[in-house]
Amino acid sequence: MTAYTAVLLYAGWMLILALIYAVPRVPQALTGAKPIDSWERNKQPIDAPILQRAKAAHLNCIENFAVFAAVVVVAGLMNRLEAIGSLAAFVLYARIAQSVVHISGTSFVQIFLRATFFLIQILLVLVMVYRLLLG
């Protein structure tokens, strides 16, 4: 997998997460079961907990995507994609694992695993930056 492919798949994963929590809302709004604005920010959550966790997993992806994508783009501009290519896929894998664990629940073990997958991503991107600057 190339670094560019990892960025594209990461973006696709974010879209899938958005659909997981957004699609169930459409029939509820269209049938009048819930008001169309019932999911607006700053309101009490009304979604099932698993959908709330899917939304949170999606927002977590957004928080880190820009940094990951920026590092890959800069590597491309530097003509140094080979320096980070082997790591980019693992950033994606750790992100997907973090999201799946995030959606699955909130036990101590799940939160610990989620944090571990997050730290793996951060460390991998830092190694990518190191390789581009000093490697």
mmCIF file of N, CA and C in Angstrom:
data_model
loop_
_atom_site.group_PDB
_atom_site.id
_atom_site.type_symbol
_atom_site.label_atom_id
_atom_site.label_comp_id
_atom_site.label_asym_id
_atom_site.label_seq_id
_atom_site.Cartn_x
_atom_site.Cartn_y
_atom_site.Cartn_z
ATOM 1 N N MET A 1 0.852 -1.180 0.000
ATOM 2 C CA MET A 1 0.000 0.000 0.000
ATOM 3 C C MET A 1 0.895 1.239 0.000
ATOM 4 N N THR A 2 0.589 2.181 -0.871
ATOM 5 C CA THR A 2 1.353 3.423 -0.894
ATOM 6 C C THR A 2 0.835 4.372 0.184
ATOM 7 N N ALA A 3 1.627 5.378 0.480
ATOM 8 C CA ALA A 3 1.208 6.379 1.458
ATOM 9 C C ALA A 3 -0.029 7.121 0.970
ATOM 10 N N TYR A 4 -0.082 7.403 -0.330
ATOM 11 C CA TYR A 4 -1.263 8.077 -0.874
ATOM 12 C C TYR A 4 -2.510 7.209 -0.729
ATOM 13 N N THR A 5 -2.353 5.922 -0.975
ATOM 14 C CA THR A 5 -3.482 5.009 -0.829
ATOM 15 C C THR A 5 -3.958 4.989 0.622
ATOM 16 N N ALA A 6 -3.021 4.998 1.563
ATOM 17 C CA ALA A 6 -3.387 5.012 2.985
ATOM 18 C C ALA A 6 -4.191 6.260 3.321
ATOM 19 N N VAL A 7 -3.812 7.404 2.770
ATOM 20 C CA VAL A 7 -4.556 8.646 3.018
ATOM 21 C C VAL A 7 -5.962 8.547 2.423
ATOM 22 N N LEU A 8 -6.057 8.020 1.206
ATOM 23 C CA LEU A 8 -7.373 7.876 0.579
ATOM 24 C C LEU A 8 -8.266 6.919 1.355
ATOM 25 N N LEU A 9 -7.710 5.816 1.805
ATOM 26 C CA LEU A 9 -8.501 4.857 2.579
ATOM 27 C C LEU A 9 -8.903 5.435 3.933
ATOM 28 N N TYR A 10 -8.033 6.216 4.530
ATOM 29 C CA TYR A 10 -8.353 6.902 5.789
ATOM 30 C C TYR A 10 -9.552 7.820 5.559
ATOM 31 N N ALA A 11 -9.525 8.584 4.469
ATOM 32 C CA ALA A 11 -10.649 9.471 4.146
ATOM 33 C C ALA A 11 -11.924 8.660 3.926
ATOM 34 N N GLY A 12 -11.797 7.546 3.224
ATOM 35 C CA GLY A 12 -12.959 6.679 3.023
ATOM 36 C C GLY A 12 -13.494 6.134 4.326
ATOM 37 N N TRP A 13 -12.613 5.764 5.236
ATOM 38 C CA TRP A 13 -13.024 5.266 6.549
ATOM 39 C C TRP A 13 -13.817 6.334 7.298
ATOM 40 N N MET A 14 -13.369 7.592 7.215
ATOM 41 C CA MET A 14 -14.099 8.670 7.884
ATOM 42 C C MET A 14 -15.509 8.802 7.314
ATOM 43 N N LEU A 15 -15.647 8.647 6.004
ATOM 44 C CA LEU A 15 -16.971 8.724 5.386
ATOM 45 C C LEU A 15 -17.864 7.566 5.824
ATOM 46 N N ILE A 16 -17.282 6.382 5.935
ATOM 47 C CA ILE A 16 -18.052 5.223 6.405
ATOM 48 C C ILE A 16 -18.551 5.460 7.825
ATOM 49 N N LEU A 17 -17.679 5.976 8.688
ATOM 50 C CA LEU A 17 -18.097 6.266 10.064
ATOM 51 C C LEU A 17 -19.221 7.292 10.098
ATOM 52 N N ALA A 18 -19.129 8.309 9.256
ATOM 53 C CA ALA A 18 -20.196 9.313 9.208
ATOM 54 C C ALA A 18 -21.513 8.678 8.782
ATOM 55 N N LEU A 19 -21.455 7.786 7.822
ATOM 56 C CA LEU A 19 -22.676 7.121 7.367
ATOM 57 C C LEU A 19 -23.268 6.219 8.445
ATOM 58 N N ILE A 20 -22.420 5.596 9.246
ATOM 59 C CA ILE A 20 -22.904 4.704 10.303
ATOM 60 C C ILE A 20 -23.844 5.452 11.245
ATOM 61 N N TYR A 21 -23.488 6.669 11.618
ATOM 62 C CA TYR A 21 -24.363 7.380 12.559
ATOM 63 C C TYR A 21 -25.372 8.291 11.873
ATOM 64 N N ALA A 22 -25.152 8.649 10.613
ATOM 65 C CA ALA A 22 -26.077 9.564 9.945
ATOM 66 C C ALA A 22 -27.230 8.850 9.241
ATOM 67 N N VAL A 23 -26.957 7.712 8.617
ATOM 68 C CA VAL A 23 -27.994 7.026 7.839
ATOM 69 C C VAL A 23 -29.227 6.662 8.673
ATOM 70 N N PRO A 24 -29.076 6.152 9.892
ATOM 71 C CA PRO A 24 -30.282 5.836 10.671
ATOM 72 C C PRO A 24 -31.160 7.051 10.972
ATOM 73 N N ARG A 25 -30.605 8.238 10.901
ATOM 74 C CA ARG A 25 -31.371 9.449 11.200
ATOM 75 C C ARG A 25 -32.326 9.828 10.067
ATOM 76 N N VAL A 26 -31.969 9.498 8.834
ATOM 77 C CA VAL A 26 -32.757 9.945 7.677
ATOM 78 C C VAL A 26 -34.206 9.476 7.745
ATOM 79 N N PRO A 27 -34.472 8.175 7.907
ATOM 80 C CA PRO A 27 -35.882 7.773 7.964
ATOM 81 C C PRO A 27 -36.619 8.366 9.164
ATOM 82 N N GLN A 28 -35.916 8.545 10.267
ATOM 83 C CA GLN A 28 -36.568 9.144 11.443
ATOM 84 C C GLN A 28 -37.002 10.575 11.158
ATOM 85 N N ALA A 29 -36.166 11.311 10.444
ATOM 86 C CA ALA A 29 -36.507 12.691 10.118
ATOM 87 C C ALA A 29 -37.592 12.747 9.040
ATOM 88 N N LEU A 30 -37.477 11.882 8.032
ATOM 89 C CA LEU A 30 -38.441 11.907 6.928
ATOM 90 C C LEU A 30 -39.838 11.462 7.343
ATOM 91 N N THR A 31 -39.909 10.557 8.299
ATOM 92 C CA THR A 31 -41.220 10.079 8.752
ATOM 93 C C THR A 31 -41.796 10.932 9.875
ATOM 94 N N GLY A 32 -41.006 11.876 10.358
ATOM 95 C CA GLY A 32 -41.477 12.727 11.443
ATOM 96 C C GLY A 32 -41.330 12.093 12.811
ATOM 97 N N ALA A 33 -40.668 10.934 12.881
ATOM 98 C CA ALA A 33 -40.458 10.283 14.170
ATOM 99 C C ALA A 33 -39.625 11.164 15.100
ATOM 100 N N LYS A 34 -38.719 11.937 14.501
ATOM 101 C CA LYS A 34 -37.922 12.893 15.267
ATOM 102 C C LYS A 34 -37.801 14.164 14.434
ATOM 103 N N PRO A 35 -37.784 15.312 15.086
ATOM 104 C CA PRO A 35 -37.628 16.566 14.336
ATOM 105 C C PRO A 35 -36.294 16.591 13.592
ATOM 106 N N ILE A 36 -36.274 17.239 12.444
ATOM 107 C CA ILE A 36 -35.081 17.282 11.605
ATOM 108 C C ILE A 36 -33.897 17.918 12.327
ATOM 109 N N ASP A 37 -34.162 18.804 13.270
ATOM 110 C CA ASP A 37 -33.064 19.458 13.991
ATOM 111 C C ASP A 37 -32.759 18.806 15.338
ATOM 112 N N SER A 38 -33.274 17.616 15.564
ATOM 113 C CA SER A 38 -33.088 16.993 16.872
ATOM 114 C C SER A 38 -31.659 16.517 17.114
ATOM 115 N N TRP A 39 -30.827 16.531 16.089
ATOM 116 C CA TRP A 39 -29.451 16.076 16.252
ATOM 117 C C TRP A 39 -28.462 17.225 16.236
ATOM 118 N N GLU A 40 -28.955 18.419 16.359
ATOM 119 C CA GLU A 40 -28.050 19.562 16.311
ATOM 120 C C GLU A 40 -27.131 19.566 17.530
ATOM 121 N N ARG A 41 -26.025 20.241 17.384
ATOM 122 C CA ARG A 41 -25.070 20.365 18.486
ATOM 123 C C ARG A 41 -25.699 21.096 19.659
ATOM 124 N N ASN A 42 -25.091 20.891 20.798
ATOM 125 C CA ASN A 42 -25.511 21.540 22.042
ATOM 126 C C ASN A 42 -26.897 21.098 22.507
ATOM 127 N N LYS A 43 -27.330 19.931 22.066
ATOM 128 C CA LYS A 43 -28.573 19.342 22.548
ATOM 129 C C LYS A 43 -28.230 18.009 23.210
ATOM 130 N N GLN A 44 -29.095 17.573 24.059
ATOM 131 C CA GLN A 44 -28.919 16.285 24.717
ATOM 132 C C GLN A 44 -28.899 15.184 23.659
ATOM 133 N N PRO A 45 -27.904 14.266 23.709
ATOM 134 C CA PRO A 45 -27.853 13.189 22.716
ATOM 135 C C PRO A 45 -29.104 12.312 22.770
ATOM 136 N N ILE A 46 -29.634 11.981 21.599
ATOM 137 C CA ILE A 46 -30.822 11.133 21.528
ATOM 138 C C ILE A 46 -30.556 9.840 20.776
ATOM 139 N N ASP A 47 -29.380 9.730 20.198
ATOM 140 C CA ASP A 47 -29.028 8.511 19.475
ATOM 141 C C ASP A 47 -28.709 7.386 20.459
ATOM 142 N N ALA A 48 -28.800 6.172 19.952
ATOM 143 C CA ALA A 48 -28.366 5.015 20.739
ATOM 144 C C ALA A 48 -26.875 5.175 21.055
ATOM 145 N N PRO A 49 -26.425 4.637 22.184
ATOM 146 C CA PRO A 49 -25.013 4.788 22.553
ATOM 147 C C PRO A 49 -24.031 4.356 21.460
ATOM 148 N N ILE A 50 -24.331 3.283 20.741
ATOM 149 C CA ILE A 50 -23.404 2.836 19.695
ATOM 150 C C ILE A 50 -23.283 3.879 18.580
ATOM 151 N N LEU A 51 -24.380 4.569 18.267
ATOM 152 C CA LEU A 51 -24.321 5.626 17.252
ATOM 153 C C LEU A 51 -23.584 6.854 17.779
ATOM 154 N N GLN A 52 -23.736 7.148 19.057
ATOM 155 C CA GLN A 52 -22.979 8.249 19.652
ATOM 156 C C GLN A 52 -21.486 7.945 19.613
ATOM 157 N N ARG A 53 -21.123 6.680 19.889
ATOM 158 C CA ARG A 53 -19.709 6.303 19.832
ATOM 159 C C ARG A 53 -19.187 6.339 18.396
ATOM 160 N N ALA A 54 -20.016 5.975 17.421
ATOM 161 C CA ALA A 54 -19.610 6.058 16.016
ATOM 162 C C ALA A 54 -19.330 7.513 15.631
ATOM 163 N N LYS A 55 -20.187 8.410 16.101
ATOM 164 C CA LYS A 55 -19.962 9.829 15.820
ATOM 165 C C LYS A 55 -18.666 10.299 16.468
ATOM 166 N N ALA A 56 -18.430 9.891 17.702
ATOM 167 C CA ALA A 56 -17.194 10.275 18.390
ATOM 168 C C ALA A 56 -15.973 9.695 17.673
ATOM 169 N N ALA A 57 -16.074 8.464 17.191
ATOM 170 C CA ALA A 57 -14.966 7.851 16.438
ATOM 171 C C ALA A 57 -14.706 8.635 15.157
ATOM 172 N N HIS A 58 -15.770 9.072 14.500
ATOM 173 C CA HIS A 58 -15.634 9.890 13.288
ATOM 174 C C HIS A 58 -14.925 11.206 13.612
ATOM 175 N N LEU A 59 -15.345 11.864 14.687
ATOM 176 C CA LEU A 59 -14.712 13.127 15.069
ATOM 177 C C LEU A 59 -13.250 12.921 15.447
ATOM 178 N N ASN A 60 -12.919 11.798 16.083
ATOM 179 C CA ASN A 60 -11.525 11.487 16.396
ATOM 180 C C ASN A 60 -10.698 11.361 15.124
ATOM 181 N N CYS A 61 -11.262 10.754 14.104
ATOM 182 C CA CYS A 61 -10.562 10.627 12.818
ATOM 183 C C CYS A 61 -10.249 11.998 12.239
ATOM 184 N N ILE A 62 -11.227 12.885 12.291
ATOM 185 C CA ILE A 62 -11.048 14.223 11.732
ATOM 186 C C ILE A 62 -9.910 14.953 12.440
ATOM 187 N N GLU A 63 -9.817 14.760 13.752
ATOM 188 C CA GLU A 63 -8.778 15.449 14.528
ATOM 189 C C GLU A 63 -7.373 15.121 14.046
ATOM 190 N N ASN A 64 -7.150 13.903 13.600
ATOM 191 C CA ASN A 64 -5.790 13.481 13.243
ATOM 192 C C ASN A 64 -5.530 13.400 11.751
ATOM 193 N N PHE A 65 -6.579 13.440 10.963
ATOM 194 C CA PHE A 65 -6.414 13.265 9.524
ATOM 195 C C PHE A 65 -5.531 14.339 8.902
ATOM 196 N N ALA A 66 -5.732 15.583 9.281
ATOM 197 C CA ALA A 66 -4.987 16.683 8.658
ATOM 198 C C ALA A 66 -3.483 16.522 8.842
ATOM 199 N N VAL A 67 -3.058 16.134 10.024
ATOM 200 C CA VAL A 67 -1.625 15.970 10.278
ATOM 201 C C VAL A 67 -1.075 14.808 9.447
ATOM 202 N N PHE A 68 -1.769 13.686 9.472
ATOM 203 C CA PHE A 68 -1.337 12.518 8.697
ATOM 204 C C PHE A 68 -1.271 12.853 7.208
ATOM 205 N N ALA A 69 -2.327 13.445 6.687
ATOM 206 C CA ALA A 69 -2.357 13.791 5.266
ATOM 207 C C ALA A 69 -1.275 14.806 4.919
ATOM 208 N N ALA A 70 -1.047 15.780 5.800
ATOM 209 C CA ALA A 70 -0.017 16.789 5.546
ATOM 210 C C ALA A 70 1.364 16.149 5.448
ATOM 211 N N VAL A 71 1.651 15.219 6.325
ATOM 212 C CA VAL A 71 2.956 14.552 6.293
ATOM 213 C C VAL A 71 3.113 13.768 4.990
ATOM 214 N N VAL A 72 2.071 13.084 4.564
ATOM 215 C CA VAL A 72 2.139 12.316 3.311
ATOM 216 C C VAL A 72 2.296 13.253 2.119
ATOM 217 N N VAL A 73 1.542 14.333 2.098
ATOM 218 C CA VAL A 73 1.646 15.289 0.983
ATOM 219 C C VAL A 73 3.041 15.911 0.933
ATOM 220 N N VAL A 74 3.562 16.308 2.082
ATOM 221 C CA VAL A 74 4.909 16.891 2.115
ATOM 222 C C VAL A 74 5.940 15.860 1.653
ATOM 223 N N ALA A 75 5.765 14.625 2.065
ATOM 224 C CA ALA A 75 6.681 13.577 1.591
ATOM 225 C C ALA A 75 6.635 13.478 0.071
ATOM 226 N N GLY A 76 5.441 13.569 -0.494
ATOM 227 C CA GLY A 76 5.311 13.545 -1.946
ATOM 228 C C GLY A 76 5.976 14.739 -2.591
ATOM 229 N N LEU A 77 5.774 15.920 -2.018
ATOM 230 C CA LEU A 77 6.397 17.128 -2.549
ATOM 231 C C LEU A 77 7.918 17.075 -2.454
ATOM 232 N N MET A 78 8.413 16.406 -1.426
ATOM 233 C CA MET A 78 9.861 16.245 -1.248
ATOM 234 C C MET A 78 10.413 15.091 -2.089
ATOM 235 N N ASN A 79 9.505 14.388 -2.774
ATOM 236 C CA ASN A 79 9.887 13.189 -3.536
ATOM 237 C C ASN A 79 10.540 12.155 -2.611
ATOM 238 N N ARG A 80 9.932 11.990 -1.415
ATOM 239 C CA ARG A 80 10.480 11.083 -0.396
ATOM 240 C C ARG A 80 9.415 10.100 0.113
ATOM 241 N N LEU A 81 8.462 9.767 -0.708
ATOM 242 C CA LEU A 81 7.400 8.854 -0.272
ATOM 243 C C LEU A 81 7.943 7.509 0.187
ATOM 244 N N GLU A 82 9.043 7.077 -0.409
ATOM 245 C CA GLU A 82 9.614 5.783 -0.010
ATOM 246 C C GLU A 82 10.068 5.788 1.452
ATOM 247 N N ALA A 83 10.375 6.953 1.982
ATOM 248 C CA ALA A 83 10.835 7.051 3.370
ATOM 249 C C ALA A 83 9.712 6.783 4.369
ATOM 250 N N ILE A 84 8.463 6.990 3.946
ATOM 251 C CA ILE A 84 7.350 6.839 4.888
ATOM 252 C C ILE A 84 6.318 5.799 4.459
ATOM 253 N N GLY A 85 6.445 5.305 3.246
ATOM 254 C CA GLY A 85 5.435 4.416 2.692
ATOM 255 C C GLY A 85 5.121 3.209 3.553
ATOM 256 N N SER A 86 6.140 2.620 4.132
ATOM 257 C CA SER A 86 5.912 1.415 4.940
ATOM 258 C C SER A 86 5.166 1.723 6.234
ATOM 259 N N LEU A 87 5.220 2.953 6.697
ATOM 260 C CA LEU A 87 4.560 3.324 7.954
ATOM 261 C C LEU A 87 3.126 3.804 7.753
ATOM 262 N N ALA A 88 2.851 4.389 6.610
ATOM 263 C CA ALA A 88 1.537 5.002 6.376
ATOM 264 C C ALA A 88 0.408 3.987 6.506
ATOM 265 N N ALA A 89 0.622 2.793 5.993
ATOM 266 C CA ALA A 89 -0.417 1.758 6.090
ATOM 267 C C ALA A 89 -0.717 1.425 7.543
ATOM 268 N N PHE A 90 0.309 1.400 8.364
ATOM 269 C CA PHE A 90 0.096 1.059 9.769
ATOM 270 C C PHE A 90 -0.623 2.166 10.534
ATOM 271 N N VAL A 91 -0.459 3.418 10.086
ATOM 272 C CA VAL A 91 -1.254 4.511 10.664
ATOM 273 C C VAL A 91 -2.727 4.237 10.383
ATOM 274 N N LEU A 92 -3.032 3.868 9.140
ATOM 275 C CA LEU A 92 -4.413 3.547 8.768
ATOM 276 C C LEU A 92 -4.946 2.375 9.575
ATOM 277 N N TYR A 93 -4.164 1.306 9.682
ATOM 278 C CA TYR A 93 -4.621 0.118 10.414
ATOM 279 C C TYR A 93 -4.901 0.460 11.878
ATOM 280 N N ALA A 94 -4.011 1.239 12.482
ATOM 281 C CA ALA A 94 -4.212 1.618 13.886
ATOM 282 C C ALA A 94 -5.446 2.509 14.031
ATOM 283 N N ARG A 95 -5.692 3.363 13.046
ATOM 284 C CA ARG A 95 -6.876 4.232 13.093
ATOM 285 C C ARG A 95 -8.146 3.407 13.010
ATOM 286 N N ILE A 96 -8.180 2.452 12.082
ATOM 287 C CA ILE A 96 -9.374 1.612 11.954
ATOM 288 C C ILE A 96 -9.586 0.815 13.232
ATOM 289 N N ALA A 97 -8.511 0.259 13.780
ATOM 290 C CA ALA A 97 -8.631 -0.498 15.030
ATOM 291 C C ALA A 97 -9.151 0.392 16.149
ATOM 292 N N GLN A 98 -8.631 1.612 16.238
ATOM 293 C CA GLN A 98 -9.099 2.532 17.275
ATOM 294 C C GLN A 98 -10.584 2.812 17.108
ATOM 295 N N SER A 99 -11.018 3.043 15.887
ATOM 296 C CA SER A 99 -12.435 3.339 15.637
ATOM 297 C C SER A 99 -13.330 2.164 15.999
ATOM 298 N N VAL A 100 -12.922 0.968 15.605
ATOM 299 C CA VAL A 100 -13.735 -0.226 15.887
ATOM 300 C C VAL A 100 -13.858 -0.436 17.393
ATOM 301 N N VAL A 101 -12.747 -0.282 18.098
ATOM 302 C CA VAL A 101 -12.789 -0.431 19.557
ATOM 303 C C VAL A 101 -13.646 0.676 20.168
ATOM 304 N N HIS A 102 -13.524 1.884 19.648
ATOM 305 C CA HIS A 102 -14.307 3.011 20.148
ATOM 306 C C HIS A 102 -15.804 2.731 20.016
ATOM 307 N N ILE A 103 -16.216 2.221 18.872
ATOM 308 C CA ILE A 103 -17.632 1.937 18.638
ATOM 309 C C ILE A 103 -18.118 0.784 19.515
ATOM 310 N N SER A 104 -17.239 -0.162 19.790
ATOM 311 C CA SER A 104 -17.657 -1.392 20.479
ATOM 312 C C SER A 104 -18.017 -1.210 21.944
ATOM 313 N N GLY A 105 -17.539 -0.161 22.586
ATOM 314 C CA GLY A 105 -17.912 0.011 23.986
ATOM 315 C C GLY A 105 -16.970 0.897 24.764
ATOM 316 N N THR A 106 -17.199 0.942 26.076
ATOM 317 C CA THR A 106 -16.454 1.873 26.932
ATOM 318 C C THR A 106 -15.901 1.207 28.193
ATOM 319 N N SER A 107 -15.641 -0.073 28.118
ATOM 320 C CA SER A 107 -15.034 -0.727 29.280
ATOM 321 C C SER A 107 -13.598 -0.224 29.455
ATOM 322 N N PHE A 108 -13.002 -0.512 30.598
ATOM 323 C CA PHE A 108 -11.621 -0.109 30.850
ATOM 324 C C PHE A 108 -10.697 -0.644 29.766
ATOM 325 N N VAL A 109 -10.849 -1.906 29.431
ATOM 326 C CA VAL A 109 -9.981 -2.528 28.420
ATOM 327 C C VAL A 109 -10.167 -1.849 27.068
ATOM 328 N N GLN A 110 -11.408 -1.557 26.697
ATOM 329 C CA GLN A 110 -11.656 -0.905 25.409
ATOM 330 C C GLN A 110 -11.062 0.502 25.367
ATOM 331 N N ILE A 111 -11.199 1.232 26.444
ATOM 332 C CA ILE A 111 -10.629 2.577 26.479
ATOM 333 C C ILE A 111 -9.102 2.502 26.460
ATOM 334 N N PHE A 112 -8.541 1.542 27.160
ATOM 335 C CA PHE A 112 -7.087 1.356 27.150
ATOM 336 C C PHE A 112 -6.602 1.003 25.748
ATOM 337 N N LEU A 113 -7.307 0.100 25.073
ATOM 338 C CA LEU A 113 -6.932 -0.270 23.701
ATOM 339 C C LEU A 113 -7.053 0.922 22.760
ATOM 340 N N ARG A 114 -8.117 1.676 22.910
ATOM 341 C CA ARG A 114 -8.321 2.865 22.083
ATOM 342 C C ARG A 114 -7.161 3.838 22.244
ATOM 343 N N ALA A 115 -6.767 4.079 23.470
ATOM 344 C CA ALA A 115 -5.645 4.986 23.735
ATOM 345 C C ALA A 115 -4.349 4.423 23.159
ATOM 346 N N THR A 116 -4.172 3.115 23.264
ATOM 347 C CA THR A 116 -2.972 2.480 22.718
ATOM 348 C C THR A 116 -2.904 2.648 21.204
ATOM 349 N N PHE A 117 -4.018 2.403 20.522
ATOM 350 C CA PHE A 117 -4.033 2.580 19.069
ATOM 351 C C PHE A 117 -3.811 4.045 18.685
ATOM 352 N N PHE A 118 -4.325 4.963 19.484
ATOM 353 C CA PHE A 118 -4.091 6.384 19.234
ATOM 354 C C PHE A 118 -2.602 6.707 19.359
ATOM 355 N N LEU A 119 -1.982 6.245 20.430
ATOM 356 C CA LEU A 119 -0.556 6.516 20.631
ATOM 357 C C LEU A 119 0.299 5.891 19.531
ATOM 358 N N ILE A 120 -0.090 4.718 19.073
ATOM 359 C CA ILE A 120 0.628 4.087 17.959
ATOM 360 C C ILE A 120 0.601 5.001 16.738
ATOM 361 N N GLN A 121 -0.563 5.556 16.441
ATOM 362 C CA GLN A 121 -0.676 6.464 15.291
ATOM 363 C C GLN A 121 0.225 7.678 15.459
ATOM 364 N N ILE A 122 0.186 8.277 16.630
ATOM 365 C CA ILE A 122 0.996 9.468 16.880
ATOM 366 C C ILE A 122 2.477 9.146 16.729
ATOM 367 N N LEU A 123 2.896 8.042 17.312
ATOM 368 C CA LEU A 123 4.308 7.654 17.211
ATOM 369 C C LEU A 123 4.706 7.371 15.771
ATOM 370 N N LEU A 124 3.844 6.694 15.025
ATOM 371 C CA LEU A 124 4.156 6.407 13.626
ATOM 372 C C LEU A 124 4.295 7.689 12.807
ATOM 373 N N VAL A 125 3.411 8.636 13.013
ATOM 374 C CA VAL A 125 3.505 9.893 12.269
ATOM 375 C C VAL A 125 4.753 10.665 12.689
ATOM 376 N N LEU A 126 5.092 10.617 13.963
ATOM 377 C CA LEU A 126 6.339 11.259 14.406
ATOM 378 C C LEU A 126 7.556 10.607 13.761
ATOM 379 N N VAL A 127 7.555 9.297 13.645
ATOM 380 C CA VAL A 127 8.652 8.603 12.961
ATOM 381 C C VAL A 127 8.691 9.009 11.488
ATOM 382 N N MET A 128 7.516 9.161 10.882
ATOM 383 C CA MET A 128 7.469 9.610 9.495
ATOM 384 C C MET A 128 8.115 10.996 9.354
ATOM 385 N N VAL A 129 7.775 11.907 10.263
ATOM 386 C CA VAL A 129 8.362 13.246 10.240
ATOM 387 C C VAL A 129 9.871 13.159 10.426
ATOM 388 N N TYR A 130 10.308 12.360 11.374
ATOM 389 C CA TYR A 130 11.735 12.171 11.624
ATOM 390 C C TYR A 130 12.438 11.675 10.357
ATOM 391 N N ARG A 131 11.853 10.671 9.717
ATOM 392 C CA ARG A 131 12.467 10.122 8.497
ATOM 393 C C ARG A 131 12.566 11.179 7.392
ATOM 394 N N LEU A 132 11.565 12.026 7.294
ATOM 395 C CA LEU A 132 11.584 13.063 6.264
ATOM 396 C C LEU A 132 12.603 14.158 6.569
ATOM 397 N N LEU A 133 12.750 14.478 7.835
ATOM 398 C CA LEU A 133 13.667 15.554 8.196
ATOM 399 C C LEU A 133 15.105 15.101 8.365
ATOM 400 N N LEU A 134 15.278 13.957 8.960
ATOM 401 C CA LEU A 134 16.631 13.526 9.330
ATOM 402 C C LEU A 134 17.065 12.197 8.733
ATOM 403 N N GLY A 135 16.095 11.455 8.202
ATOM 404 C CA GLY A 135 16.401 10.102 7.744
ATOM 405 C C GLY A 135 17.044 10.020 6.389
#
